[in-house]
Amino acid sequence: MPKYIIEREIPNAGQLTAVELQQISQKSCCILNDMGPQIQWVESYVTDDKIYCIYIAPDKQSIKTHAERGEFPANSIAEVKTMINPTTAEHSRG
């Protein structure tokens, strides 16, 4: 199933309290439960004015539907094509 990165522009996101983040997370999880197991929230990264979320979903429309139902912004949705990390630099020994 495809993996996506969602960019949510939320002014002062980095100043949200633990309670506010919990409420947002609970709302998201309730919507995901209603939508079924085909869409999954993996994790999110909170910065000063944005939240970047990693989701597994069948398509972009599922992510858009989740955002609309939760009244969450989804300013950018990009499908992850591949992942790299420091081990990518190592070459295989044959």
CSV table of N, CA, C and O in Angstrom, one decimal:
chain,number,residue,atom,x,y,z
A,1,MET,N,0.9,-1.2,0.0
A,1,MET,CA,0.0,0.0,0.0
A,1,MET,C,0.9,1.2,0.0
A,1,MET,O,1.9,1.3,0.7
A,2,PRO,N,0.5,2.3,-0.7
A,2,PRO,CA,1.3,3.5,-0.8
A,2,PRO,C,1.5,4.2,0.5
A,2,PRO,O,0.6,4.2,1.4
A,3,LYS,N,2.6,4.9,0.7
A,3,LYS,CA,2.9,5.7,1.8
A,3,LYS,C,2.9,7.2,1.4
A,3,LYS,O,3.4,7.5,0.3
A,4,TYR,N,2.4,8.1,2.2
A,4,TYR,CA,2.3,9.5,1.8
A,4,TYR,C,2.8,10.4,2.9
A,4,TYR,O,2.8,10.0,4.1
A,5,ILE,N,3.3,11.5,2.5
A,5,ILE,CA,3.7,12.6,3.4
A,5,ILE,C,2.7,13.7,3.2
A,5,ILE,O,2.5,14.2,2.1
A,6,ILE,N,2.1,14.1,4.3
A,6,ILE,CA,1.1,15.2,4.2
A,6,ILE,C,1.7,16.4,5.0
A,6,ILE,O,2.2,16.3,6.1
A,7,GLU,N,1.6,17.6,4.3
A,7,GLU,CA,2.1,18.8,4.9
A,7,GLU,C,0.9,19.6,5.3
A,7,GLU,O,0.0,19.9,4.5
A,8,ARG,N,0.8,19.9,6.6
A,8,ARG,CA,-0.4,20.7,7.1
A,8,ARG,C,0.1,22.0,7.7
A,8,ARG,O,0.9,22.0,8.6
A,9,GLU,N,-0.3,23.1,7.0
A,9,GLU,CA,0.1,24.4,7.5
A,9,GLU,C,-0.8,24.8,8.6
A,9,GLU,O,-2.0,25.0,8.5
A,10,ILE,N,-0.2,24.9,9.8
A,10,ILE,CA,-0.9,25.2,11.1
A,10,ILE,C,-0.1,26.3,11.8
A,10,ILE,O,0.9,25.9,12.4
A,11,PRO,N,-0.5,27.6,11.7
A,11,PRO,CA,0.3,28.6,12.4
A,11,PRO,C,0.5,28.3,13.8
A,11,PRO,O,-0.4,27.9,14.5
A,12,ASN,N,1.7,28.5,14.3
A,12,ASN,CA,2.1,28.2,15.7
A,12,ASN,C,1.9,26.8,16.2
A,12,ASN,O,1.7,26.5,17.3
A,13,ALA,N,2.0,25.8,15.2
A,13,ALA,CA,1.8,24.4,15.6
A,13,ALA,C,2.8,24.0,16.7
A,13,ALA,O,2.5,23.2,17.6
A,14,GLY,N,4.0,24.5,16.6
A,14,GLY,CA,5.0,24.2,17.6
A,14,GLY,C,4.7,24.7,19.0
A,14,GLY,O,5.3,24.2,20.0
A,15,GLN,N,3.7,25.5,19.1
A,15,GLN,CA,3.3,26.0,20.5
A,15,GLN,C,2.0,25.4,21.0
A,15,GLN,O,1.5,25.8,22.0
A,16,LEU,N,1.5,24.4,20.2
A,16,LEU,CA,0.3,23.7,20.7
A,16,LEU,C,0.7,22.9,22.0
A,16,LEU,O,1.8,22.4,22.1
A,17,THR,N,-0.2,22.9,23.0
A,17,THR,CA,0.0,22.3,24.2
A,17,THR,C,-0.1,20.7,24.1
A,17,THR,O,-0.7,20.3,23.1
A,18,ALA,N,0.3,20.0,25.1
A,18,ALA,CA,0.2,18.6,25.0
A,18,ALA,C,-1.3,18.2,25.0
A,18,ALA,O,-1.7,17.2,24.3
A,19,VAL,N,-2.1,18.9,25.7
A,19,VAL,CA,-3.6,18.6,25.7
A,19,VAL,C,-4.2,18.9,24.3
A,19,VAL,O,-5.0,18.1,23.7
A,20,GLU,N,-3.8,20.0,23.6
A,20,GLU,CA,-4.3,20.3,22.3
A,20,GLU,C,-3.8,19.2,21.3
A,20,GLU,O,-4.6,18.8,20.5
A,21,LEU,N,-2.6,18.8,21.4
A,21,LEU,CA,-2.1,17.8,20.5
A,21,LEU,C,-2.8,16.5,20.7
A,21,LEU,O,-3.1,15.7,19.8
A,22,GLN,N,-3.1,16.2,22.0
A,22,GLN,CA,-3.9,15.0,22.3
A,22,GLN,C,-5.3,15.0,21.7
A,22,GLN,O,-5.8,14.0,21.1
A,23,GLN,N,-5.9,16.2,21.8
A,23,GLN,CA,-7.3,16.3,21.2
A,23,GLN,C,-7.3,16.2,19.7
A,23,GLN,O,-8.1,15.5,19.2
A,24,ILE,N,-6.3,16.8,19.1
A,24,ILE,CA,-6.2,16.6,17.6
A,24,ILE,C,-5.9,15.2,17.2
A,24,ILE,O,-6.5,14.6,16.3
A,25,SER,N,-5.1,14.5,18.0
A,25,SER,CA,-4.7,13.1,17.7
A,25,SER,C,-6.0,12.2,17.9
A,25,SER,O,-6.2,11.3,17.1
A,26,GLN,N,-6.7,12.5,19.0
A,26,GLN,CA,-7.9,11.7,19.2
A,26,GLN,C,-8.9,11.9,18.1
A,26,GLN,O,-9.6,10.9,17.7
A,27,LYS,N,-9.1,13.1,17.7
A,27,LYS,CA,-10.1,13.4,16.6
A,27,LYS,C,-9.6,12.6,15.3
A,27,LYS,O,-10.5,12.0,14.7
A,28,SER,N,-8.3,12.7,15.0
A,28,SER,CA,-7.8,12.0,13.9
A,28,SER,C,-8.1,10.5,14.0
A,28,SER,O,-8.5,9.8,13.0
A,29,CYS,N,-7.8,9.9,15.1
A,29,CYS,CA,-7.9,8.5,15.3
A,29,CYS,C,-9.4,8.0,15.2
A,29,CYS,O,-9.7,7.0,14.6
A,30,CYS,N,-10.3,8.8,15.7
A,30,CYS,CA,-11.7,8.5,15.6
A,30,CYS,C,-12.2,8.4,14.1
A,30,CYS,O,-12.9,7.5,13.7
A,31,ILE,N,-11.7,9.4,13.4
A,31,ILE,CA,-12.1,9.4,11.9
A,31,ILE,C,-11.4,8.2,11.2
A,31,ILE,O,-12.1,7.6,10.4
A,32,LEU,N,-10.2,7.9,11.5
A,32,LEU,CA,-9.5,6.8,10.9
A,32,LEU,C,-10.3,5.5,11.2
A,32,LEU,O,-10.4,4.6,10.4
A,33,ASN,N,-10.7,5.4,12.5
A,33,ASN,CA,-11.4,4.2,12.9
A,33,ASN,C,-12.7,4.0,12.1
A,33,ASN,O,-13.1,2.9,11.6
A,34,ASP,N,-13.4,5.1,11.8
A,34,ASP,CA,-14.6,5.1,11.0
A,34,ASP,C,-14.3,4.8,9.6
A,34,ASP,O,-15.2,4.2,8.9
A,35,MET,N,-13.2,5.2,9.1
A,35,MET,CA,-12.8,5.0,7.7
A,35,MET,C,-12.4,3.6,7.4
A,35,MET,O,-12.4,3.1,6.3
A,36,GLY,N,-12.0,2.8,8.4
A,36,GLY,CA,-11.6,1.5,8.2
A,36,GLY,C,-10.1,1.3,8.2
A,36,GLY,O,-9.3,2.3,8.2
A,37,PRO,N,-9.6,0.1,8.1
A,37,PRO,CA,-8.2,-0.2,8.3
A,37,PRO,C,-7.3,0.1,7.0
A,37,PRO,O,-6.1,0.1,7.1
A,38,GLN,N,-7.9,0.5,5.9
A,38,GLN,CA,-7.2,0.7,4.7
A,38,GLN,C,-6.3,2.0,4.8
A,38,GLN,O,-5.4,2.2,4.0
A,39,ILE,N,-6.6,2.9,5.7
A,39,ILE,CA,-5.9,4.1,5.9
A,39,ILE,C,-5.3,4.1,7.3
A,39,ILE,O,-6.0,3.9,8.3
A,40,GLN,N,-4.0,4.4,7.4
A,40,GLN,CA,-3.3,4.3,8.7
A,40,GLN,C,-2.4,5.5,8.9
A,40,GLN,O,-1.7,5.9,8.0
A,41,TRP,N,-2.4,6.1,10.1
A,41,TRP,CA,-1.5,7.2,10.5
A,41,TRP,C,-0.3,6.5,11.1
A,41,TRP,O,-0.4,5.7,12.1
A,42,VAL,N,0.9,6.8,10.6
A,42,VAL,CA,2.1,6.2,11.1
A,42,VAL,C,2.7,7.1,12.1
A,42,VAL,O,3.0,6.7,13.3
A,43,GLU,N,3.0,8.4,11.8
A,43,GLU,CA,3.5,9.3,12.8
A,43,GLU,C,3.5,10.7,12.2
A,43,GLU,O,3.2,10.9,11.0
A,44,SER,N,3.7,11.7,13.0
A,44,SER,CA,3.8,13.1,12.6
A,44,SER,C,4.9,13.8,13.3
A,44,SER,O,5.4,13.5,14.4
A,45,TYR,N,5.3,14.9,12.6
A,45,TYR,CA,6.4,15.7,13.1
A,45,TYR,C,5.9,17.2,13.2
A,45,TYR,O,5.4,17.7,12.2
A,46,VAL,N,6.0,17.8,14.3
A,46,VAL,CA,5.5,19.1,14.6
A,46,VAL,C,6.6,20.1,14.5
A,46,VAL,O,7.6,19.9,15.2
A,47,THR,N,6.5,21.1,13.6
A,47,THR,CA,7.5,22.2,13.5
A,47,THR,C,6.8,23.5,13.9
A,47,THR,O,5.7,23.5,14.4
A,48,ASP,N,7.5,24.6,13.8
A,48,ASP,CA,6.9,25.9,14.2
A,48,ASP,C,5.6,26.1,13.7
A,48,ASP,O,4.6,26.5,14.4
A,49,ASP,N,5.4,26.0,12.3
A,49,ASP,CA,4.2,26.4,11.7
A,49,ASP,C,3.6,25.3,10.8
A,49,ASP,O,2.7,25.6,10.0
A,50,LYS,N,4.0,24.1,10.9
A,50,LYS,CA,3.5,23.0,10.1
A,50,LYS,C,3.6,21.7,10.9
A,50,LYS,O,4.4,21.5,11.8
A,51,ILE,N,2.7,20.8,10.5
A,51,ILE,CA,2.8,19.4,10.9
A,51,ILE,C,3.0,18.5,9.7
A,51,ILE,O,2.2,18.6,8.7
A,52,TYR,N,4.0,17.6,9.7
A,52,TYR,CA,4.2,16.7,8.6
A,52,TYR,C,3.8,15.3,9.1
A,52,TYR,O,4.3,14.8,10.1
A,53,CYS,N,2.9,14.7,8.3
A,53,CYS,CA,2.3,13.4,8.7
A,53,CYS,C,2.7,12.4,7.7
A,53,CYS,O,2.7,12.6,6.5
A,54,ILE,N,2.9,11.2,8.2
A,54,ILE,CA,3.2,10.0,7.4
A,54,ILE,C,1.9,9.1,7.5
A,54,ILE,O,1.5,8.7,8.6
A,55,TYR,N,1.4,8.8,6.4
A,55,TYR,CA,0.2,7.9,6.3
A,55,TYR,C,0.4,6.8,5.3
A,55,TYR,O,1.1,7.0,4.3
A,56,ILE,N,-0.3,5.7,5.6
A,56,ILE,CA,-0.4,4.6,4.6
A,56,ILE,C,-1.8,4.6,4.2
A,56,ILE,O,-2.7,4.6,5.0
A,57,ALA,N,-2.0,4.7,2.9
A,57,ALA,CA,-3.4,4.8,2.4
A,57,ALA,C,-3.5,4.2,0.9
A,57,ALA,O,-2.5,4.2,0.2
A,58,PRO,N,-4.7,3.8,0.5
A,58,PRO,CA,-4.8,3.3,-0.9
A,58,PRO,C,-4.6,4.4,-1.9
A,58,PRO,O,-4.2,4.1,-3.0
A,59,ASP,N,-4.9,5.6,-1.6
A,59,ASP,CA,-4.8,6.7,-2.6
A,59,ASP,C,-4.9,8.1,-1.9
A,59,ASP,O,-5.2,8.2,-0.7
A,60,LYS,N,-4.6,9.1,-2.7
A,60,LYS,CA,-4.7,10.5,-2.1
A,60,LYS,C,-6.1,10.9,-1.7
A,60,LYS,O,-6.2,11.6,-0.7
A,61,GLN,N,-7.1,10.4,-2.4
A,61,GLN,CA,-8.4,10.8,-2.0
A,61,GLN,C,-8.8,10.4,-0.6
A,61,GLN,O,-9.5,11.1,0.1
A,62,SER,N,-8.3,9.2,-0.2
A,62,SER,CA,-8.6,8.8,1.2
A,62,SER,C,-8.0,9.8,2.2
A,62,SER,O,-8.6,10.1,3.2
A,63,ILE,N,-6.8,10.3,1.9
A,63,ILE,CA,-6.2,11.3,2.8
A,63,ILE,C,-7.0,12.6,2.8
A,63,ILE,O,-7.2,13.2,3.8
A,64,LYS,N,-7.4,13.0,1.6
A,64,LYS,CA,-8.2,14.2,1.5
A,64,LYS,C,-9.5,14.1,2.2
A,64,LYS,O,-10.0,15.0,2.9
A,65,THR,N,-10.2,12.9,2.2
A,65,THR,CA,-11.4,12.6,2.9
A,65,THR,C,-11.2,12.7,4.4
A,65,THR,O,-12.0,13.4,5.1
A,66,HIS,N,-10.1,12.1,4.9
A,66,HIS,CA,-9.8,12.2,6.3
A,66,HIS,C,-9.6,13.6,6.7
A,66,HIS,O,-10.1,14.1,7.7
A,67,ALA,N,-8.9,14.4,5.9
A,67,ALA,CA,-8.6,15.8,6.3
A,67,ALA,C,-9.9,16.6,6.3
A,67,ALA,O,-10.1,17.4,7.2
A,68,GLU,N,-10.8,16.4,5.3
A,68,GLU,CA,-12.0,17.1,5.2
A,68,GLU,C,-12.9,16.8,6.4
A,68,GLU,O,-13.5,17.7,7.1
A,69,ARG,N,-13.0,15.5,6.8
A,69,ARG,CA,-13.8,15.1,7.9
A,69,ARG,C,-13.3,15.7,9.2
A,69,ARG,O,-14.1,16.0,10.1
A,70,GLY,N,-12.0,15.7,9.3
A,70,GLY,CA,-11.4,16.2,10.6
A,70,GLY,C,-11.2,17.7,10.6
A,70,GLY,O,-10.8,18.3,11.6
A,71,GLU,N,-11.5,18.4,9.5
A,71,GLU,CA,-11.2,19.8,9.3
A,71,GLU,C,-9.7,20.1,9.5
A,71,GLU,O,-9.4,21.1,10.1
A,72,PHE,N,-8.9,19.2,9.1
A,72,PHE,CA,-7.4,19.4,9.1
A,72,PHE,C,-7.0,19.9,7.8
A,72,PHE,O,-7.4,19.4,6.8
A,73,PRO,N,-6.0,20.8,7.7
A,73,PRO,CA,-5.5,21.2,6.4
A,73,PRO,C,-4.7,20.1,5.9
A,73,PRO,O,-4.1,19.3,6.6
A,74,ALA,N,-4.6,20.0,4.6
A,74,ALA,CA,-3.8,19.1,3.9
A,74,ALA,C,-3.2,19.8,2.7
A,74,ALA,O,-3.7,19.7,1.5
A,75,ASN,N,-2.3,20.7,3.0
A,75,ASN,CA,-1.8,21.7,1.9
A,75,ASN,C,-1.0,21.0,0.8
A,75,ASN,O,-0.9,21.4,-0.3
A,76,SER,N,-0.4,19.8,1.2
A,76,SER,CA,0.4,19.1,0.2
A,76,SER,C,0.3,17.6,0.6
A,76,SER,O,0.4,17.3,1.8
A,77,ILE,N,0.1,16.8,-0.4
A,77,ILE,CA,0.1,15.3,-0.2
A,77,ILE,C,1.0,14.7,-1.3
A,77,ILE,O,0.7,14.9,-2.5
A,78,ALA,N,2.0,14.1,-0.9
A,78,ALA,CA,3.0,13.5,-1.8
A,78,ALA,C,3.2,12.0,-1.5
A,78,ALA,O,3.4,11.6,-0.4
A,79,GLU,N,3.1,11.2,-2.6
A,79,GLU,CA,3.4,9.8,-2.4
A,79,GLU,C,4.9,9.5,-2.3
A,79,GLU,O,5.7,10.1,-3.1
A,80,VAL,N,5.3,8.7,-1.3
A,80,VAL,CA,6.7,8.4,-1.1
A,80,VAL,C,7.0,7.3,-2.2
A,80,VAL,O,6.3,6.3,-2.3
A,81,LYS,N,8.0,7.6,-3.0
A,81,LYS,CA,8.3,6.6,-4.1
A,81,LYS,C,9.4,5.6,-3.6
A,81,LYS,O,9.4,4.5,-4.0
A,82,THR,N,10.3,6.1,-2.8
A,82,THR,CA,11.3,5.2,-2.2
A,82,THR,C,11.9,5.9,-1.0
A,82,THR,O,11.7,7.1,-0.8
A,83,MET,N,12.6,5.1,-0.2
A,83,MET,CA,13.3,5.7,1.0
A,83,MET,C,14.8,5.4,0.9
A,83,MET,O,15.2,4.4,0.4
A,84,ILE,N,15.5,6.4,1.4
A,84,ILE,CA,17.0,6.2,1.4
A,84,ILE,C,17.4,6.6,2.8
A,84,ILE,O,16.7,7.3,3.6
A,85,ASN,N,18.6,6.1,3.2
A,85,ASN,CA,19.2,6.4,4.5
A,85,ASN,C,20.7,6.2,4.3
A,85,ASN,O,21.2,5.9,3.2
A,86,PRO,N,21.5,6.4,5.4
A,86,PRO,CA,22.9,6.3,5.2
A,86,PRO,C,23.4,4.9,4.7
A,86,PRO,O,24.4,4.9,4.0
A,87,THR,N,22.6,3.9,4.9
A,87,THR,CA,23.1,2.6,4.4
A,87,THR,C,22.9,2.5,2.8
A,87,THR,O,23.5,1.7,2.2
A,88,THR,N,22.2,3.5,2.3
A,88,THR,CA,22.0,3.5,0.8
A,88,THR,C,23.4,3.8,0.2
A,88,THR,O,23.7,3.4,-1.0
A,89,ALA,N,24.2,4.5,0.9
A,89,ALA,CA,25.6,4.9,0.4
A,89,ALA,C,26.5,3.7,0.3
A,89,ALA,O,27.5,3.8,-0.5
A,90,GLU,N,26.2,2.7,1.1
A,90,GLU,CA,27.1,1.5,1.0
A,90,GLU,C,26.9,0.7,-0.2
A,90,GLU,O,25.7,0.6,-0.7
A,91,HIS,N,27.9,0.2,-0.8
A,91,HIS,CA,27.6,-0.6,-1.9
A,91,HIS,C,27.7,-2.1,-1.6
A,91,HIS,O,28.4,-2.5,-0.7
A,92,SER,N,26.9,-2.8,-2.4
A,92,SER,CA,26.9,-4.3,-2.1
A,92,SER,C,28.2,-4.9,-2.6
A,92,SER,O,28.8,-4.5,-3.5
A,93,ARG,N,28.5,-5.9,-1.9
A,93,ARG,CA,29.8,-6.7,-2.2
A,93,ARG,C,29.3,-8.0,-2.8
A,93,ARG,O,28.6,-8.8,-2.1
A,94,GLY,N,29.7,-8.2,-4.0
A,94,GLY,CA,29.2,-9.4,-4.7
A,94,GLY,C,30.3,-10.3,-4.9
A,94,GLY,O,30.9,-11.2,-4.9
